PDB file of C-alpha atoms in Angstrom:
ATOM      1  CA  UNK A  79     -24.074   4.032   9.015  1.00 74.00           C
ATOM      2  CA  UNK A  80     -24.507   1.311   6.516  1.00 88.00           C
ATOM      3  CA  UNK A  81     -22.218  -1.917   7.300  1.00 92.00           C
ATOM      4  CA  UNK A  82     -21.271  -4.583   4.344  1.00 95.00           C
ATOM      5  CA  UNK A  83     -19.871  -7.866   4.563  1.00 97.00           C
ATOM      6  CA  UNK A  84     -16.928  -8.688   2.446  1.00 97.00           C
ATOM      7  CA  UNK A  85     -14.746 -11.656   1.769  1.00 98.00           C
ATOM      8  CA  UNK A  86     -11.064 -11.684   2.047  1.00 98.00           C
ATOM      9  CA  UNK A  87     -10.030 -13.912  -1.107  1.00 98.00           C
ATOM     10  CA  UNK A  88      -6.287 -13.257  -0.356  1.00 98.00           C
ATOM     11  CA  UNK A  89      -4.612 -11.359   1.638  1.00 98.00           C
ATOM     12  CA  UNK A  90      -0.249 -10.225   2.722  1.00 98.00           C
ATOM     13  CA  UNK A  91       2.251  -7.835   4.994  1.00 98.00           C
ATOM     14  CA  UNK A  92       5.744  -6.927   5.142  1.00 98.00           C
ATOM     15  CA  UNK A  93       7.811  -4.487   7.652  1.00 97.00           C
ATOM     16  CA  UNK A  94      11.390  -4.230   8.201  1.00 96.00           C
ATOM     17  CA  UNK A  95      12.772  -1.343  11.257  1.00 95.00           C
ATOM     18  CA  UNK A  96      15.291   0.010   8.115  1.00 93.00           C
ATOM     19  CA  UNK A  97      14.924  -1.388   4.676  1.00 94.00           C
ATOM     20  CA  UNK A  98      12.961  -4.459   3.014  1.00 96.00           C
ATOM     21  CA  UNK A  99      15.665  -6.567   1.770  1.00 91.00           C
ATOM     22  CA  UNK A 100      13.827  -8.860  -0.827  1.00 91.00           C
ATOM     23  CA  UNK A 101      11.347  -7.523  -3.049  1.00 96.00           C
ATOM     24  CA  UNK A 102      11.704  -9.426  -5.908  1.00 95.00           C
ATOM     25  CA  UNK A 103      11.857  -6.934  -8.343  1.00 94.00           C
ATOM     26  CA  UNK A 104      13.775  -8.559 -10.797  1.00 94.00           C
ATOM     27  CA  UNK A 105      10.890 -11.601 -11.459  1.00 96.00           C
ATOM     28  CA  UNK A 106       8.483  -9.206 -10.660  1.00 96.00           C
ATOM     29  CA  UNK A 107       9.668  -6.485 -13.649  1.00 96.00           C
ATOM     30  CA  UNK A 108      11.811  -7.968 -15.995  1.00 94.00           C
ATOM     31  CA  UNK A 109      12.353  -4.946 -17.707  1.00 93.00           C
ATOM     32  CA  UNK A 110      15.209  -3.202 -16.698  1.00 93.00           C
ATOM     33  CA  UNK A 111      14.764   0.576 -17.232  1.00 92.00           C
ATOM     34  CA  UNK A 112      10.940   0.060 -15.616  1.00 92.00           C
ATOM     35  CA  UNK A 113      12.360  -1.410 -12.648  1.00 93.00           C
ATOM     36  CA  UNK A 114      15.366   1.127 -12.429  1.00 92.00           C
ATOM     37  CA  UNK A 115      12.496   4.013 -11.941  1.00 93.00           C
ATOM     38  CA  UNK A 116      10.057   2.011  -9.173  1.00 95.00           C
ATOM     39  CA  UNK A 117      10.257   3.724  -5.955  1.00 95.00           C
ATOM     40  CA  UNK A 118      10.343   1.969  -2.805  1.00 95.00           C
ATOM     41  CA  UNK A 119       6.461   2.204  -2.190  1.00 97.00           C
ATOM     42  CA  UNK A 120       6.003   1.110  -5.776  1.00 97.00           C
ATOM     43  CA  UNK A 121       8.882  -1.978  -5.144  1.00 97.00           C
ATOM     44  CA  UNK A 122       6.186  -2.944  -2.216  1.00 98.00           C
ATOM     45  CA  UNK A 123       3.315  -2.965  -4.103  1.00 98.00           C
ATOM     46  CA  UNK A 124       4.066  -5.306  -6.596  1.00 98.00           C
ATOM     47  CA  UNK A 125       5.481  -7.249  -3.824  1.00 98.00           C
ATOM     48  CA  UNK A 126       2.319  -7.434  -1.720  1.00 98.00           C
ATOM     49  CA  UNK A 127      -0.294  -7.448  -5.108  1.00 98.00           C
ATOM     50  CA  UNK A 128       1.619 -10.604  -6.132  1.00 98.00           C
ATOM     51  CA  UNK A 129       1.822 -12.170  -2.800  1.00 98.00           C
ATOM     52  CA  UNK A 130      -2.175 -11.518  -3.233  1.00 98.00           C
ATOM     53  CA  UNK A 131      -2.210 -13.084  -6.740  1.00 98.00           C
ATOM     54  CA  UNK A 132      -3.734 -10.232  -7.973  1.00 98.00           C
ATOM     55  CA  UNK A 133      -2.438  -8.769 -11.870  1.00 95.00           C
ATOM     56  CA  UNK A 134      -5.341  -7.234 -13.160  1.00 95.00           C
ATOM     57  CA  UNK A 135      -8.780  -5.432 -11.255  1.00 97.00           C
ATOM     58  CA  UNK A 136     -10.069  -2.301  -9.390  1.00 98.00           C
ATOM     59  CA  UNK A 137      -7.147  -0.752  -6.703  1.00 98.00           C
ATOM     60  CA  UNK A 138      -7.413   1.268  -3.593  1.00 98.00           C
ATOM     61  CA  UNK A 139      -4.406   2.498  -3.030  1.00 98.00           C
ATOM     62  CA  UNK A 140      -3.602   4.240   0.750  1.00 97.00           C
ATOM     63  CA  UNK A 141      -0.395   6.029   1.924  1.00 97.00           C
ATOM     64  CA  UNK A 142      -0.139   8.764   4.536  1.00 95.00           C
ATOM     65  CA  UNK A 143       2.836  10.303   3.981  1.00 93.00           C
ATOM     66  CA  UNK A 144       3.560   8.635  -0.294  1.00 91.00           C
ATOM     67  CA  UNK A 145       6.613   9.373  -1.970  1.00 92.00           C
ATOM     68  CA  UNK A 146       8.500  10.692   0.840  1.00 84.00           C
ATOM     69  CA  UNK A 147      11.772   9.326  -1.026  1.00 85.00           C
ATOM     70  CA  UNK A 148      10.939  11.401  -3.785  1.00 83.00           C
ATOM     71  CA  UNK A 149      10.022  14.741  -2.409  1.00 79.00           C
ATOM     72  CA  UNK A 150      12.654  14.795   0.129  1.00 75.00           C
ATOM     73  CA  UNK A 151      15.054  14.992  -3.069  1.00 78.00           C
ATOM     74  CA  UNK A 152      13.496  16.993  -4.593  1.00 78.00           C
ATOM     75  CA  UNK A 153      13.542  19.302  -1.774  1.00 79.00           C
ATOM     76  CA  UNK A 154      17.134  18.988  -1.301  1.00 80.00           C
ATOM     77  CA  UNK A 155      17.856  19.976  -4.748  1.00 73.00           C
ATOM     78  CA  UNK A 156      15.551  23.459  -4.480  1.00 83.00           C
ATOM     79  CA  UNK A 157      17.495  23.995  -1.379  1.00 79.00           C
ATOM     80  CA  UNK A 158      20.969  23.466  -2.864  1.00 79.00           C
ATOM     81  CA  UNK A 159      20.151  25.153  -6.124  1.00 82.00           C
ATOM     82  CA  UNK A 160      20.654  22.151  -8.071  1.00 81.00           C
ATOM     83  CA  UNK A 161      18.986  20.908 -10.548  1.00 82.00           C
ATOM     84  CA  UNK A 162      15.637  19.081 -10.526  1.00 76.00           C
ATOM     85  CA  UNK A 163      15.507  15.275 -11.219  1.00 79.00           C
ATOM     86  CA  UNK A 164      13.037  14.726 -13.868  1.00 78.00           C
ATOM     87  CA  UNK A 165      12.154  11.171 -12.470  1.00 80.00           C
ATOM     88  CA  UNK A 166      11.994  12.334  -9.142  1.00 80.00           C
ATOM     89  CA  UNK A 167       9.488  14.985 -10.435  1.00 71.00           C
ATOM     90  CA  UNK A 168       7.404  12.220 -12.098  1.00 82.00           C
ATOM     91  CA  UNK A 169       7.489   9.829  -8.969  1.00 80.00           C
ATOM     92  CA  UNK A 170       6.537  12.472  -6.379  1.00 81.00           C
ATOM     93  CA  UNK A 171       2.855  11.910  -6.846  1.00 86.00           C
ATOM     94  CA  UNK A 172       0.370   9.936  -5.075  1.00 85.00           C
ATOM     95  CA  UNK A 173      -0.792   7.308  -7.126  1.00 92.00           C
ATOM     96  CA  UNK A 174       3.039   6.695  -8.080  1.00 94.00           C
ATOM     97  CA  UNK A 175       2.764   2.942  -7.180  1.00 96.00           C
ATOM     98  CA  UNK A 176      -0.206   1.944  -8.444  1.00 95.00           C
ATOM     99  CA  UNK A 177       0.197   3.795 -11.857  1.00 95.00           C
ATOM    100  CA  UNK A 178       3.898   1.355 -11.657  1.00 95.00           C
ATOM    101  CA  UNK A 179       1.710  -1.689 -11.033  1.00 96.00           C
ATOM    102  CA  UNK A 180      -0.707  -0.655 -13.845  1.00 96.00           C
ATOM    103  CA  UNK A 181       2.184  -0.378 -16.171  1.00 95.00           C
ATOM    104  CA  UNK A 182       3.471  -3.725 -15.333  1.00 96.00           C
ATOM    105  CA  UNK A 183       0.651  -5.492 -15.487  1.00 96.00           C
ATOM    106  CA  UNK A 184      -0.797  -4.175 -18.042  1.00 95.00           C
ATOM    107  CA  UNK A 185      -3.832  -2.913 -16.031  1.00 94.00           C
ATOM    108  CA  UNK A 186      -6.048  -0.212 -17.078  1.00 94.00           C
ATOM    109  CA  UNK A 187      -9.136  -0.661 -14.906  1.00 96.00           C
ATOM    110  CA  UNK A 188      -9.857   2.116 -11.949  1.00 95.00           C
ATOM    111  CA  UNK A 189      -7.643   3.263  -9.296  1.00 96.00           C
ATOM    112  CA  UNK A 190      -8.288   5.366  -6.302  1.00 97.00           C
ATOM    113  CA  UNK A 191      -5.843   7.062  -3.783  1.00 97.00           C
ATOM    114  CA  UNK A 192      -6.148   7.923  -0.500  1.00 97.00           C
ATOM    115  CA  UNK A 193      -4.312   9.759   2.276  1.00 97.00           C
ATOM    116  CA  UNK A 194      -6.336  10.224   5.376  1.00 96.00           C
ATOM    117  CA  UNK A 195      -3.465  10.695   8.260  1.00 95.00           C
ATOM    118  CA  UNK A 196      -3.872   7.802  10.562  1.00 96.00           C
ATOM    119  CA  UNK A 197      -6.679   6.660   9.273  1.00 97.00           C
ATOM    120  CA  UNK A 198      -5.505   5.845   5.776  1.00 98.00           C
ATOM    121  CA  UNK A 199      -5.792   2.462   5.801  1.00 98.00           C
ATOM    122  CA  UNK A 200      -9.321   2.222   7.493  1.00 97.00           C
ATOM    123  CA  UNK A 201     -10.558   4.636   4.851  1.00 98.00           C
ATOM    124  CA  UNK A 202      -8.844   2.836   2.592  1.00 98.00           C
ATOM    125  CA  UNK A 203     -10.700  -0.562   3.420  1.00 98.00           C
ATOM    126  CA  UNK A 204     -14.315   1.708   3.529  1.00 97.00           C
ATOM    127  CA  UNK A 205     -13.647   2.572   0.109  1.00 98.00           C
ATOM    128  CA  UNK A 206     -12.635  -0.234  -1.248  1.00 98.00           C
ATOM    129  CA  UNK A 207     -15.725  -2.372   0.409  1.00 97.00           C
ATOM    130  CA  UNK A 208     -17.593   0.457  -1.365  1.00 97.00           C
ATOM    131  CA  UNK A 209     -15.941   0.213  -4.977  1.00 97.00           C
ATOM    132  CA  UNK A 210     -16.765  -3.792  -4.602  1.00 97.00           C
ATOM    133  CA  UNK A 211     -20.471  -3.404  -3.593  1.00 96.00           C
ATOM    134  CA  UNK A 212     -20.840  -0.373  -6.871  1.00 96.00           C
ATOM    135  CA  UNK A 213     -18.891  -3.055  -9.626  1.00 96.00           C
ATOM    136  CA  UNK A 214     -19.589  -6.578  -8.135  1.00 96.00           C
ATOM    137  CA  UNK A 215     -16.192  -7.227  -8.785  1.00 97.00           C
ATOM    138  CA  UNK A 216     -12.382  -8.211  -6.763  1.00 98.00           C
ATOM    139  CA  UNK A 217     -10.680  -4.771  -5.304  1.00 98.00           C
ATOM    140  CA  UNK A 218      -7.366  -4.538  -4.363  1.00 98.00           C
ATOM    141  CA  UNK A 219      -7.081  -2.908  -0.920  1.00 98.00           C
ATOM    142  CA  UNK A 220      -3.038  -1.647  -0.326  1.00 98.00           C
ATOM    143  CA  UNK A 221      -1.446   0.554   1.753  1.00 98.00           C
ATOM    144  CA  UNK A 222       2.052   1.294   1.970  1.00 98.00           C
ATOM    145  CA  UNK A 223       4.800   3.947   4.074  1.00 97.00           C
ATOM    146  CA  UNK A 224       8.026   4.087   2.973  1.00 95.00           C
ATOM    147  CA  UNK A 225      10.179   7.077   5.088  1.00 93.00           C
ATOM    148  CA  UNK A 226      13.438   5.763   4.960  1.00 90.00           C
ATOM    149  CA  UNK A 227      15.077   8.807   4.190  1.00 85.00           C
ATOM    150  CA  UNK A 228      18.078  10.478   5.190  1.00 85.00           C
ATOM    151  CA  UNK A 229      18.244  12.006   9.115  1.00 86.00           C
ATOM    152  CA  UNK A 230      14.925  10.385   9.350  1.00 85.00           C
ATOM    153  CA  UNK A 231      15.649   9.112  13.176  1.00 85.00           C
ATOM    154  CA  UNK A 232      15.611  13.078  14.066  1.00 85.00           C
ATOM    155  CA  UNK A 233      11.964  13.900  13.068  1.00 83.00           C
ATOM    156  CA  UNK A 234      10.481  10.214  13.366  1.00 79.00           C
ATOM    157  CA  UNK A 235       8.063   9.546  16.569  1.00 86.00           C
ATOM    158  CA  UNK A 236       5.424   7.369  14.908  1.00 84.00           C
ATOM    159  CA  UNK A 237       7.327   4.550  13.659  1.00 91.00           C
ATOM    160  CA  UNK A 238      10.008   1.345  14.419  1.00 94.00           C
ATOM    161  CA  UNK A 239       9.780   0.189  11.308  1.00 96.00           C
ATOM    162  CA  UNK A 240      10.287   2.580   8.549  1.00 95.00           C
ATOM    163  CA  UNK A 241       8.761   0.117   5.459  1.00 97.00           C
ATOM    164  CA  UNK A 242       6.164  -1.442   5.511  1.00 98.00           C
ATOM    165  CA  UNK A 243       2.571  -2.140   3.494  1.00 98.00           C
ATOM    166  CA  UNK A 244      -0.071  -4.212   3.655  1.00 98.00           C
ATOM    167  CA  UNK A 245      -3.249  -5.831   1.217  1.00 98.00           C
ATOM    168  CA  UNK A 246      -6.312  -7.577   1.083  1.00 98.00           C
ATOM    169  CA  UNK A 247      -7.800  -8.689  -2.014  1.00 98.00           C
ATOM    170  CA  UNK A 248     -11.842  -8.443  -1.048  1.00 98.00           C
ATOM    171  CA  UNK A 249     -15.400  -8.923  -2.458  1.00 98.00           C
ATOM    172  CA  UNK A 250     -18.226  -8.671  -1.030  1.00 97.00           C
ATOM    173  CA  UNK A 251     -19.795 -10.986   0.969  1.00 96.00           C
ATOM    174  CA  UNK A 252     -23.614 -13.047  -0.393  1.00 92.00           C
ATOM    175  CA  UNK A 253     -24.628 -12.050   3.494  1.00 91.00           C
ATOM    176  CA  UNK A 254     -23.575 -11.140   6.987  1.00 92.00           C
ATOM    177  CA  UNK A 255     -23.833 -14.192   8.832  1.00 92.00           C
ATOM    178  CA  UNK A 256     -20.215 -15.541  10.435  1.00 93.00           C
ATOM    179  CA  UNK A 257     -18.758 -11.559   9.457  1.00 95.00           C
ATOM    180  CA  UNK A 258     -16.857  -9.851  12.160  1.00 96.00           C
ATOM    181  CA  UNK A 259     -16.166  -6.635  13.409  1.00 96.00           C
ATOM    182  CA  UNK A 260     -12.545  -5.666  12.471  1.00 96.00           C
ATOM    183  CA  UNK A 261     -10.528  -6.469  15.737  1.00 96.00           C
ATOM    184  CA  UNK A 262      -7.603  -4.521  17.016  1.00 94.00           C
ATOM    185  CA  UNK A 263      -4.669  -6.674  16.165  1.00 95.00           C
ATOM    186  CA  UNK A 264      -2.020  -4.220  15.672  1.00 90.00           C
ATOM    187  CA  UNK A 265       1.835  -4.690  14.848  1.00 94.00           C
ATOM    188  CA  UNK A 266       3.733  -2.998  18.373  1.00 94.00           C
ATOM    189  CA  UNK A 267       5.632  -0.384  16.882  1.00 94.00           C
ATOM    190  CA  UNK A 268       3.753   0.204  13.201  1.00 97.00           C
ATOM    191  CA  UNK A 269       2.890   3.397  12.150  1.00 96.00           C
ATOM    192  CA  UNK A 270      -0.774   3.876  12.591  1.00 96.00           C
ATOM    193  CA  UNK A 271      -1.842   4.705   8.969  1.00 97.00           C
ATOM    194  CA  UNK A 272      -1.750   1.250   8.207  1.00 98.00           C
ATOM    195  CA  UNK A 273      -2.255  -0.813  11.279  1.00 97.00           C
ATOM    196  CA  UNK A 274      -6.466  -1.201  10.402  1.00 97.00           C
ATOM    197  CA  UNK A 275      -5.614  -3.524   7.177  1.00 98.00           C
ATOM    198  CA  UNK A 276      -2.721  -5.163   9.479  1.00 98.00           C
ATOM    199  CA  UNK A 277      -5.271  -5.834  11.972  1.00 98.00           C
ATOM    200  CA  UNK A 278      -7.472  -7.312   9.101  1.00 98.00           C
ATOM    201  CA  UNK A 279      -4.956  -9.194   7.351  1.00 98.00           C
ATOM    202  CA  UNK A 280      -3.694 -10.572  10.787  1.00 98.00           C
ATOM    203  CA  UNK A 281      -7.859 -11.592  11.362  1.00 97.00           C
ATOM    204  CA  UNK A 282      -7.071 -13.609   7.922  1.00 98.00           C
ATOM    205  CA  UNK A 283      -4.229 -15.438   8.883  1.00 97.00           C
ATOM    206  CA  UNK A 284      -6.231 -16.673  12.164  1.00 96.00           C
ATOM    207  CA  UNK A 285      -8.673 -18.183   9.723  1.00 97.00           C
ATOM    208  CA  UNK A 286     -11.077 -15.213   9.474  1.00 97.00           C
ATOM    209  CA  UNK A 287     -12.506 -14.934   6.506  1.00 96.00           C
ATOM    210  CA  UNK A 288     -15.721 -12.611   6.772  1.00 97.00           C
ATOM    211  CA  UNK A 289     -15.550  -8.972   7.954  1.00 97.00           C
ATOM    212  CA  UNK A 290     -17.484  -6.029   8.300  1.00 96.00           C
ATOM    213  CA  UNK A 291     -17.191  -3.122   7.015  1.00 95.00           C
ATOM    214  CA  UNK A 292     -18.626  -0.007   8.248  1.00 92.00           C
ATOM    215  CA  UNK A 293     -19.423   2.304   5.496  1.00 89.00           C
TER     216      UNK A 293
END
């Protein structure tokens, strides 16, 4: 297995056990009707890219369980015979918050998804160490879960905190030397799809500024 060294350049998390109360959506997407749409997962990632100081640039975007919001409606409404919510239709997809952020910002370089279970967010990070070694360019690593949905609490055993994401803006590294191994610095009580990038943004805010990445 080929490792890389990469370069955190910025890097931000957020969690809260029910609901994120300030996302800043109104700075963040002046536009009314745009912001009316964003999903919850969308609301967090253009919280966390701006925390990151990141507008424009190559995104890999990670989510285990995405829209959740979304489909659970539109569920509903199949089983109650009702009809279907165009919006919720269009926001059920994957790459729902990242096509958002594109929108916002005006963005129209590459985007990648991926859902990989638990291991979302350390695929997430592979990839995205791999889409900066290929275009010698910034990536935007993000990962987000938003399940706070209605009777949640009966069907939830893998999380306290039902939002939260997490991103590292990387590049790779000129060499290995001072890179570390991702440690295991996980949030007690964080659902496990994204607790690799926690651990590596909570490496960052020690001062850690070097990592490897195992391809």
């Amino acid at each position: 297995m080929k490792k890389v060294a990469i370069n955190i350049i910025s890097s931000a998390k957020i969690f809260a056990e029910r609901k994120i109360e300030n996302l800043d959506e109104k700075r963040l997407v002046p536009h009314m009707m745009t912001r009316r749409r964003l999903t919850r997962n969308s609301k967090v990632m253009l919280f966390l890219s701006d925390k990151c100081n990141f507008k424009n640039g190559k995104i890999v975007y990670g989510s285990c369980f995405s829209e959740l919001e979304e489909t659970a409606k539109i569920a509903n409404a199949v089983l109650e015979k009702e009809m279907l919510s165009p919006t919720s239709f269009q926001n059920s997809v994957y790459n729902t918050a990242p096509s958002y952020f594109s929108l916002v910002n005006k963005d129209i370089d590459e985007i990648i998804t991926i859902s990989s279970g638990m291991k979302t967010s350390l695929d997430s990070l592979k990839v995205a160490a791999l889409q900066a070694l290929v275009s010698k360019e910034p990536v935007l690593c993000i990962c987000a879960e938003c399940i706070n949905i209605k009777n949640i609490e009966q069907i939830n055993r893998c999380t306290k905190y039902l939002e939260a994401g997490a991103a590292i803006v990387l590049e790779i590294a000129e060499d290995e030397e001072g890179a570390q191994e991702i440690m295991n610095l996980p949030i007690e009580g964080l659902i496990g799809s994204l607790q690799d990038l926690v651990s590596v943004v909570n490496m960052n805010e020690k001062g850690i500024k070097k990592i490897l990445i195992e391809l």
